[in-house]
Every structure is written in structure tokens, then in C-alpha cells.
Amino acid sequence: MATIIAGVGSSHVPAIGAALDNGKTEEPYWKRVFSGFEKSKDWMAQTKPDVAIVVYNDHASAFSVDMIPTFALGCAAEFPPADEGWGPRPVPVLKGHPELAAHIAQSVILDEFDLTVVNKMEVDHGLTVPMNLLFGTPKEWPCRVIPLAVNVVMYPPPTGHRCYMLGKAIRKAVESYPEDLKIVIFGTGGLSHQISGPRAGLINSKWDKNFLDNLSKDPKKLTRIPHIDYMREAGAEGIEMVMWLIMRGALDDKVDEVYRFYTVPASNTAVGHIILENRRKAAGKSKRAPAARSKQAAARKVAHRIASKG
Ligand code: DHB
Ligand code: FE
């Protein structure tokens, strides 16, 4: 059986990709951002998922404003990086998992979530930046990727509740796939940011931290937040955060928060990052070596330290 073992939340600021591609990672401004993902890269290297389901939004790269699906599942064999104006990012082409993706599409659509099936798609910074943050800059990505693009760029985006319930339907779909596959699901985007207009540069750290706390402990509370509150409190682009609720819906009700990182700013955005593990894995279903587990315990301590710094 395929199993979702953990969820990862991560911002996807395009300037992070530009810093990587232009050799700026050691500059103090960027080092502050990248240093927060060092432990996460270790965690990912230990976790070794077979497939990453990456919930992200397309920023008018694959879909123009002529046509914006609410939920679009990438069922292709591969997804090349999109040209966002400076040529495609120099990252490897992402290999899909068409069999599992088709299975998820069938299961989720028969569960009455009307996904758009996408058989050809380029992926932008919304997907490639979180991949870099968690997997580094390898010559080949170490796992297959199933992109799930969500409309958060043109009103009306889906509600947080709809996203959360879609996460649950994805989990059910994954667990009815017969092959033993380890799956990590990503929620990307956010946290608070507004890119244009009189409130450009808006960041609301109190809102962001509350969101991360509830994501971990009381996600149902987040599902009741209306769009207007995201806009008012977290900025026009803060609505990207609803995508994290798909990731959270795909996890157990109770999870272990094994890592958290928050820094302000990167470009215009508050960078948030969280790793949540399903407990079944922590309870011993993991195939990880004992050494890896003690590394996990260390990561957990760091998470608490970071969290308690507030
Ligand atoms: C920025 C952040 C985003 O999430 C995005 O899609 C584009 C720009 C920014 O902070 O500049
Ligand atoms: Fe974005």
C-alpha cells in the first residue's frame, strides 16, 4: 500500500530560486533563509520518499489568465521547468508518476472532487523552489513528483475547508494504491505577503505564527477562515496559504511537528516552513536506521527551540 508519511509546508519565493541559480546563497541575506532548511534537507535525505505530491500554484506560467483550473493534477511522465521571463530555471526536469497520478485522479473524482487532469505542463517557481529547499540542487531529483496546481491567483480560489477535504480524499486515494510507496506531500506558498498596491510589503508575523501553530495542533480551526481574512490579515498573496490545508488534510488528525522555521523577509514574503510527521511512522513503521531516528530527535529539539523563541 502507498502511504503518506509526512507533510512539508514551505514558502516558494521566486527570488530564492534566483539566489540559488546566481550563486548568492552565501550572502548574509540569503544565508539566513537557506540555513533554516539545512536540517530539513537532512530529514528529507533520511526519509527518502518515493514520490512527492507537491501542492503549489502556477503563476500564469503553465496556465494564462485565459484559463485557470481550480485544482489541476499533473498526470504526465515529466514536467519541465517553465520559462518565467529569464529562461527556464537550471533545475532538472521533474519525473512524474503517471500511474499513481491517474489513480489519484480517478479516486478523487469519483469522490466528487472535480480535478482537471493535466497531461502536459511546465512547472514554475511555485514548485521548483520548495523542491530545491528540501532536496538541494541535485543533478537528478531523487524522487518522482506529482504536481497539484491550485488556483490562488484569480478570485474565487477554493475555500480552506475544500482544500482540507481534498487532502483527505488524496490520502484515501493514495492508500488504495497497491504498490508500497513512501509519499511526502508538500503544501507551498505564503506565508503573509502582498506584492503590489498600497499595502505592498505587508507582513503579519503574528498571523503567520498562529497559522503554523494551528496547522500543527488544530487545523480544523484554520478551515473556517474566510478568504477575506487571509486578504486582510496576510496580504493579497497570503491566500496561497490555503494550499497548506490540502497537505494538512492528507495527514493524521494528530501529527508530530518535527521542524519549524520562520524568517522575515525573503523578497516581499515571510518565509515559513514546517515538517509534520504522521505518528504511525514515528511509532515504528519507519524503515529508517536508528542513527536516523536519533537525528530526528535532534531535529525535534531544534524545532522546539525555534518554536519557543516565538
Ligand atoms: C514573491 C512571493 C511569491 O510567492 C511569488 O509567487 C512571487 C513573488 C515575492 O516575495 O517577491
Ligand atoms: Fe507565489
Coordinates of C-alpha atoms and ligand atoms in Angstrom, one line a residue, residues 12-14 59 125 193 195 240 266-269, ligand 1:
H12 CA 8.1 29.4 -2.7
V13 CA 9.5 32.9 -3.2
P14 CA 11.0 33.1 -6.7
H59 CA 1.8 32.0 -11.5
H125 CA 8.9 28.6 -9.1
H193 CA 2.8 38.8 1.7
I195 CA 3.3 42.1 -3.8
E240 CA -1.6 31.0 -1.1
A266 CA 12.8 36.9 1.6
S267 CA 11.9 39.3 -1.2
N268 CA 8.4 40.5 -0.2
T269 CA 7.5 37.5 1.8
Ligands
DHB1 C1 7.1 36.7 -4.2 C2 6.5 35.7 -3.5 C3 5.7 34.8 -4.2 O1 5.1 33.7 -3.5 C4 5.5 34.8 -5.5 O2 4.8 33.9 -6.1 C5 6.1 35.9 -6.2 C6 6.9 36.8 -5.6 C7 8.0 37.7 -3.5 O3 8.1 37.7 -2.3 O4 8.5 38.6 -4.2

